[in-house]
XYZ file of N, CA and C in Angstrom:
477
model
N 121.690 78.505 168.199
C 121.054 78.704 169.216
C 121.585 79.023 170.217
N 120.844 80.348 170.578
C 121.764 80.670 171.906
C 120.932 80.512 173.299
N 121.577 79.968 174.185
C 120.628 79.715 175.672
C 121.181 80.736 176.694
N 120.117 81.409 177.305
C 120.594 82.179 178.061
C 120.509 81.240 179.853
N 121.625 80.947 180.304
C 121.525 79.826 181.530
C 120.850 80.611 182.647
N 119.938 80.044 183.453
C 119.432 80.391 184.526
C 120.241 80.995 185.862
N 121.757 81.254 185.570
C 122.597 81.945 186.193
C 123.562 82.380 185.160
N 124.282 83.206 186.007
C 125.520 83.939 185.227
C 126.779 82.902 185.333
N 127.435 82.896 184.015
C 128.449 82.198 183.881
C 128.541 80.868 182.992
N 128.721 79.790 183.769
C 128.777 78.548 183.268
C 128.027 77.745 183.110
N 128.183 76.501 182.193
C 127.188 75.446 182.428
C 127.724 73.621 182.869
N 127.047 73.301 183.271
C 127.211 71.955 183.333
C 126.246 71.010 182.797
N 126.707 69.777 181.733
C 125.937 69.173 180.923
C 126.051 67.625 181.448
N 124.755 67.198 181.728
C 124.618 65.938 181.907
C 123.442 64.961 180.876
N 123.726 63.819 180.758
C 123.112 63.135 179.987
C 121.868 62.177 180.537
N 120.930 62.485 180.583
C 120.191 61.569 181.300
C 119.462 60.561 180.745
N 119.829 58.985 180.667
C 119.217 58.215 179.436
C 119.299 56.908 180.104
N 118.614 56.148 179.201
C 118.326 54.333 180.046
C 118.298 53.868 178.940
N 118.949 52.732 178.500
C 119.138 51.593 177.654
C 119.336 52.546 176.285
N 120.591 52.509 176.288
C 121.145 53.298 174.924
C 122.410 53.226 174.935
N 123.080 53.237 174.024
C 124.639 53.481 173.507
C 124.655 54.453 172.611
N 126.134 55.051 173.141
C 126.224 56.531 172.364
C 127.893 56.571 172.371
N 128.248 57.428 171.024
C 129.812 57.350 170.928
C 130.056 59.015 170.615
N 130.896 59.875 171.154
C 131.393 61.053 170.554
C 131.637 61.470 169.051
N 131.774 60.091 168.453
C 132.108 59.952 166.663
C 130.747 60.428 165.939
N 131.224 61.188 164.988
C 129.824 61.780 164.345
C 130.247 62.078 162.871
N 129.319 61.855 161.991
C 129.890 61.838 160.410
C 129.139 63.277 160.068
N 128.877 64.076 160.988
C 127.939 65.208 160.480
C 129.068 66.436 161.267
N 129.028 67.208 160.499
C 129.706 68.175 161.201
C 129.178 69.688 161.357
N 129.503 70.205 162.439
C 128.508 71.831 162.659
C 128.699 72.688 161.091
N 129.778 72.183 160.778
C 129.420 73.558 159.725
C 128.899 72.779 158.369
N 128.389 71.693 158.378
C 127.544 70.976 157.449
C 126.253 71.735 157.448
N 125.991 72.343 158.792
C 124.518 73.068 159.050
C 124.843 74.650 158.960
N 125.990 75.013 158.605
C 126.313 76.351 158.566
C 126.325 77.123 160.186
N 126.409 76.294 160.775
C 127.095 76.458 162.245
C 128.622 76.938 162.415
N 128.943 78.409 162.828
C 130.076 79.049 163.090
C 130.828 78.407 164.331
N 131.883 77.575 164.456
C 132.839 77.179 165.670
C 133.805 77.777 165.840
N 134.215 78.072 167.138
C 135.074 78.823 167.295
C 136.762 77.810 167.628
N 136.393 76.915 168.806
C 137.154 76.216 169.075
C 136.567 75.038 170.024
N 137.422 73.832 170.076
C 136.621 72.677 170.786
C 136.900 72.771 172.100
N 136.152 72.558 173.351
C 136.111 72.975 174.485
C 136.280 71.732 175.173
N 135.518 70.627 174.579
C 135.707 69.561 175.718
C 135.259 67.909 174.591
N 136.256 67.172 174.263
C 135.719 66.034 173.697
C 136.185 64.653 174.562
N 135.145 63.758 174.283
C 135.491 62.514 174.682
C 135.024 61.564 173.875
N 135.785 60.486 173.508
C 135.712 59.542 172.578
C 134.632 58.367 173.511
N 134.785 58.129 174.666
C 133.700 57.473 175.208
C 133.458 55.910 175.082
N 134.936 55.787 174.622
C 134.972 54.378 174.406
C 135.379 53.389 175.098
N 135.802 53.685 176.049
C 136.675 52.817 177.328
C 136.244 53.674 178.729
N 136.346 52.634 179.698
C 136.379 53.178 181.292
C 137.363 54.482 181.537
N 138.156 54.166 180.965
C 139.599 55.426 181.102
C 139.082 56.901 180.329
N 138.183 56.398 179.200
C 137.664 57.603 178.674
C 136.798 58.667 179.067
N 135.968 58.017 180.161
C 134.761 58.489 180.820
C 135.110 58.685 182.822
N 136.350 58.302 182.786
C 136.749 58.357 184.133
C 136.270 59.315 185.144
N 136.144 60.589 184.655
C 136.275 61.605 185.597
C 134.336 61.988 185.266
N 133.502 61.529 184.264
C 132.115 61.762 184.765
C 131.669 60.945 185.721
N 130.444 61.434 186.064
C 129.787 61.176 187.667
C 128.539 60.764 187.366
N 128.418 59.305 187.517
C 126.808 58.849 187.385
C 126.249 58.805 188.875
N 124.830 59.193 188.442
C 123.906 59.135 189.744
C 122.653 58.153 189.295
N 122.337 57.187 190.257
C 121.609 56.517 189.923
C 122.375 55.157 189.321
N 121.419 54.261 188.970
C 121.879 52.820 188.994
C 122.180 52.487 187.429
N 123.436 53.378 187.115
C 123.352 53.255 185.999
C 124.679 52.259 185.480
N 124.684 51.391 184.775
C 125.793 50.619 184.314
C 126.318 50.751 182.955
N 127.517 50.863 182.872
C 128.250 51.040 181.904
C 128.961 49.697 181.203
N 129.146 49.574 179.855
C 129.778 48.430 179.246
C 130.258 49.207 178.019
N 131.810 48.725 177.656
C 132.227 49.427 176.502
C 132.317 48.294 175.578
N 132.382 48.425 174.332
C 132.442 47.348 172.938
C 132.359 48.144 171.851
N 133.441 47.603 171.324
C 133.548 48.128 169.483
C 133.561 49.146 169.240
N 133.985 50.254 170.473
C 134.358 51.630 170.095
C 133.381 52.433 170.593
N 132.166 51.819 171.070
C 130.784 52.264 171.958
C 130.624 51.882 173.445
N 129.913 52.875 174.034
C 129.882 53.009 175.345
C 128.087 52.559 175.426
N 128.013 51.622 176.055
C 126.666 51.202 176.137
C 126.019 51.422 178.274
N 125.070 52.471 178.353
C 124.497 52.699 179.556
C 123.424 52.051 179.628
N 122.950 51.587 180.622
C 121.334 51.232 180.962
C 121.606 50.871 182.327
N 120.293 50.723 182.862
C 119.564 50.828 183.935
C 119.106 49.210 184.344
N 119.896 48.675 185.458
C 119.520 47.472 185.600
C 117.764 47.094 185.830
N 117.445 45.971 184.653
C 116.199 45.711 184.572
C 115.061 46.719 184.527
N 115.845 47.912 183.871
C 115.095 49.337 183.366
C 114.189 49.914 184.801
N 114.777 49.664 185.752
C 113.772 49.637 187.098
C 114.068 51.400 187.194
N 115.155 51.863 186.859
C 115.464 53.499 187.602
C 116.206 54.511 186.469
N 115.980 55.473 186.538
C 116.313 56.274 185.604
C 117.872 56.435 186.528
N 118.724 57.379 185.249
C 120.406 57.600 186.204
C 120.426 58.366 185.156
N 121.420 59.493 185.707
C 121.958 60.837 185.232
C 123.689 60.660 185.070
N 124.124 61.004 184.252
C 125.592 61.394 183.938
C 126.112 62.318 183.547
N 126.912 62.907 184.382
C 127.330 64.327 184.399
C 128.706 64.747 183.792
N 128.684 65.019 182.841
C 130.131 65.554 182.349
C 131.127 65.893 183.123
N 132.247 65.922 183.353
C 132.970 66.781 184.282
C 133.231 67.914 184.177
N 133.031 68.654 183.016
C 133.749 70.035 182.493
C 132.837 70.885 182.653
N 132.940 72.230 183.215
C 132.359 73.328 183.313
C 132.226 74.220 181.979
N 131.447 74.136 181.081
C 131.285 74.638 180.111
C 130.568 76.138 179.971
N 131.051 76.838 178.804
C 130.565 78.561 178.844
C 128.839 78.556 178.797
N 128.526 79.688 178.911
C 127.161 79.882 178.655
C 127.065 79.635 177.153
N 127.767 79.849 176.109
C 127.421 79.575 174.924
C 127.885 78.417 174.320
N 127.390 77.595 174.197
C 128.114 76.265 173.547
C 127.613 75.461 172.710
N 127.767 74.549 171.482
C 127.067 73.518 170.980
C 127.388 71.983 171.228
N 126.797 71.340 171.768
C 127.244 69.624 171.883
C 126.813 68.853 170.989
N 127.385 68.213 170.454
C 126.837 67.150 169.306
C 127.566 65.318 169.933
N 126.839 64.598 169.619
C 126.810 63.130 169.893
C 126.392 62.173 169.059
N 126.392 61.004 168.939
C 125.472 60.029 168.331
C 125.304 59.180 169.375
N 123.838 58.442 169.153
C 123.027 57.726 170.266
C 122.281 56.594 169.330
N 122.274 55.545 169.908
C 121.337 54.643 169.122
C 120.715 53.684 170.287
N 119.358 53.658 170.556
C 118.598 53.187 171.570
C 118.728 51.590 171.369
N 119.094 50.877 172.109
C 119.471 49.712 171.733
C 118.253 48.488 172.191
N 117.266 49.355 172.738
C 115.631 48.524 173.394
C 114.633 49.397 172.948
N 113.919 49.354 171.947
C 113.269 50.438 171.331
C 111.984 50.392 172.656
N 111.712 49.441 172.963
C 110.435 49.317 173.811
C 110.555 50.004 175.016
N 111.774 50.635 175.293
C 112.097 51.230 176.530
C 112.889 52.281 176.361
N 113.255 53.480 177.132
C 114.226 54.365 177.124
C 113.594 55.574 177.341
N 114.450 56.403 177.616
C 114.488 58.115 177.799
C 115.558 58.774 177.605
N 115.582 59.771 176.997
C 117.296 60.315 176.709
C 116.627 61.881 176.772
N 117.308 62.435 178.084
C 117.631 63.340 178.094
C 118.680 64.289 178.460
N 119.036 65.538 177.749
C 120.186 66.413 178.153
C 119.792 67.213 178.777
N 120.463 67.700 180.293
C 120.008 68.784 181.248
C 121.121 69.496 180.949
N 121.529 71.077 180.778
C 122.276 71.712 180.652
C 122.412 73.396 180.976
N 123.452 73.915 181.504
C 123.434 75.113 182.564
C 122.766 74.832 183.947
N 123.166 73.440 184.169
C 122.728 73.092 185.338
C 123.388 73.764 186.892
N 123.031 74.532 187.855
C 123.615 74.595 189.080
C 122.618 74.334 190.042
N 123.061 75.015 191.447
C 122.160 74.601 192.490
C 121.044 75.997 192.484
N 120.191 75.851 193.073
C 119.592 77.250 193.364
C 120.318 78.394 193.661
N 121.545 78.233 194.386
C 121.910 79.570 194.572
C 123.619 79.583 193.882
N 123.539 78.913 192.490
C 124.546 78.893 191.765
C 125.947 77.585 192.127
N 125.780 77.410 193.144
C 126.658 76.180 193.402
C 126.531 74.971 192.237
N 127.705 74.657 192.004
C 128.311 73.686 191.244
C 127.286 72.191 191.327
N 127.036 71.647 190.459
C 126.158 70.455 190.939
C 126.660 69.243 191.793
N 128.299 69.595 191.571
C 128.646 68.167 192.417
C 129.140 69.090 193.599
N 128.374 70.046 194.370
C 128.839 70.660 195.617
C 128.343 69.712 196.654
N 129.019 69.551 197.599
C 128.490 68.709 198.431
C 127.495 69.143 199.728
N 127.164 70.340 199.823
C 125.894 71.135 200.293
C 125.048 70.518 199.707
N 124.580 70.086 198.465
C 123.464 69.896 197.845
C 123.109 68.846 198.284
N 121.741 68.265 198.324
C 121.118 66.599 198.321
C 121.734 65.954 197.709
N 121.968 64.392 198.013
C 122.357 63.552 197.216
C 121.129 63.182 195.857
N 121.466 62.834 195.020
C 120.243 62.392 193.737
C 120.534 61.186 193.670
N 119.642 60.683 193.160
C 119.834 59.279 192.490
C 119.241 58.993 191.038
N 118.689 59.920 190.461
C 118.338 59.706 188.974
C 116.793 60.218 188.735
N 116.216 60.028 189.925
C 114.778 60.459 189.954
C 114.666 61.883 188.914
N 114.018 62.151 188.245
C 113.826 63.384 187.336
C 113.210 64.434 188.248
N 112.605 64.196 189.159
C 111.989 65.428 190.234
C 113.137 65.933 190.436
N 114.059 65.403 190.979
C 115.442 65.748 191.412
C 116.121 66.528 190.713
N 115.644 67.129 189.406
C 116.669 67.641 188.622
C 115.675 68.415 188.311
N 114.468 68.667 187.783
C 113.642 69.722 187.564
C 112.448 70.151 188.957
N 112.228 69.441 189.991
C 111.368 70.184 190.725
C 112.563 70.200 192.107
N 113.602 69.968 192.158
C 114.520 70.067 193.454
C 115.549 71.058 193.683
N 116.756 70.887 193.888
C 117.783 72.078 194.284
C 118.591 72.555 193.436
N 118.425 71.972 192.046
C 118.783 72.349 190.655
C 117.746 73.078 189.918
N 118.779 74.165 189.242
C 118.433 74.818 188.352
C 119.028 74.359 186.761
N 118.082 74.532 185.755
C 118.671 73.789 184.576
C 117.985 74.048 183.547
N 118.285 73.489 181.971
C 117.704 73.296 180.850
C 117.387 72.189 180.850
N 116.507 71.719 180.278
C 116.771 70.002 179.639
C 116.340 69.805 178.043
N 116.391 69.078 177.535
C 115.552 68.671 176.240
C 115.532 67.132 176.406
N 114.529 66.411 175.639
C 114.195 65.271 175.299
C 114.199 64.978 174.297
N 115.166 64.039 173.881
C 115.446 63.726 172.035
C 115.086 62.077 171.887
N 114.566 61.386 173.051
C 114.261 60.414 172.808
C 112.979 59.888 174.005
N 112.146 59.407 173.673
C 110.975 59.078 174.746
C 110.180 57.649 174.020
N 110.316 56.550 174.737
C 109.387 55.262 174.471
C 108.066 56.066 175.150
N 106.874 56.039 174.565
C 105.477 55.884 175.207
C 104.798 55.489 174.331
N 104.558 53.878 174.780
C 103.559 53.048 174.570
C 101.837 53.939 173.741
N 101.587 54.351 174.842
C 100.793 55.379 174.731
C 100.093 56.128 174.101
N 101.464 56.889 173.452
C 100.900 57.686 172.147
C 101.619 57.158 170.833
N 100.700 57.471 169.719
C 101.193 56.652 168.398
C 102.286 57.470 167.848
N 102.955 56.648 167.044
C 104.158 57.090 166.523
C 104.003 58.638 165.264
């Protein structure tokens, strides 16, 4: 699948998640799905604070590492948070990771990609307004991006 970024050049990737665990370990590879890959451009085992030292947290996210997994949560499930990958990715890329929601009664998992400021600024540019994890700051604020929700707990909708 090819995505055309809302700007030319590169992409930033963020994971907007609450109450989940994730790891970059995977039992399925892109080749199992018939996807051609050229080269690995970024990898993190996400199993220790050192392995994510350059990632940037926005909002009140808390990290814990145990048994080779990173657990990310929001205290008392009160607020969302965004965790930005430190790498600038090319406009065409494939990302994969494993995640498990540890609290099925809560949670929302979104990945933002091809993110920039409205004028093409890096999402970490100091000229952009500070963000704290509120979704509206990422989809109606000073950023352009694509996003995909891959898990959402909504008790009002049937399973």
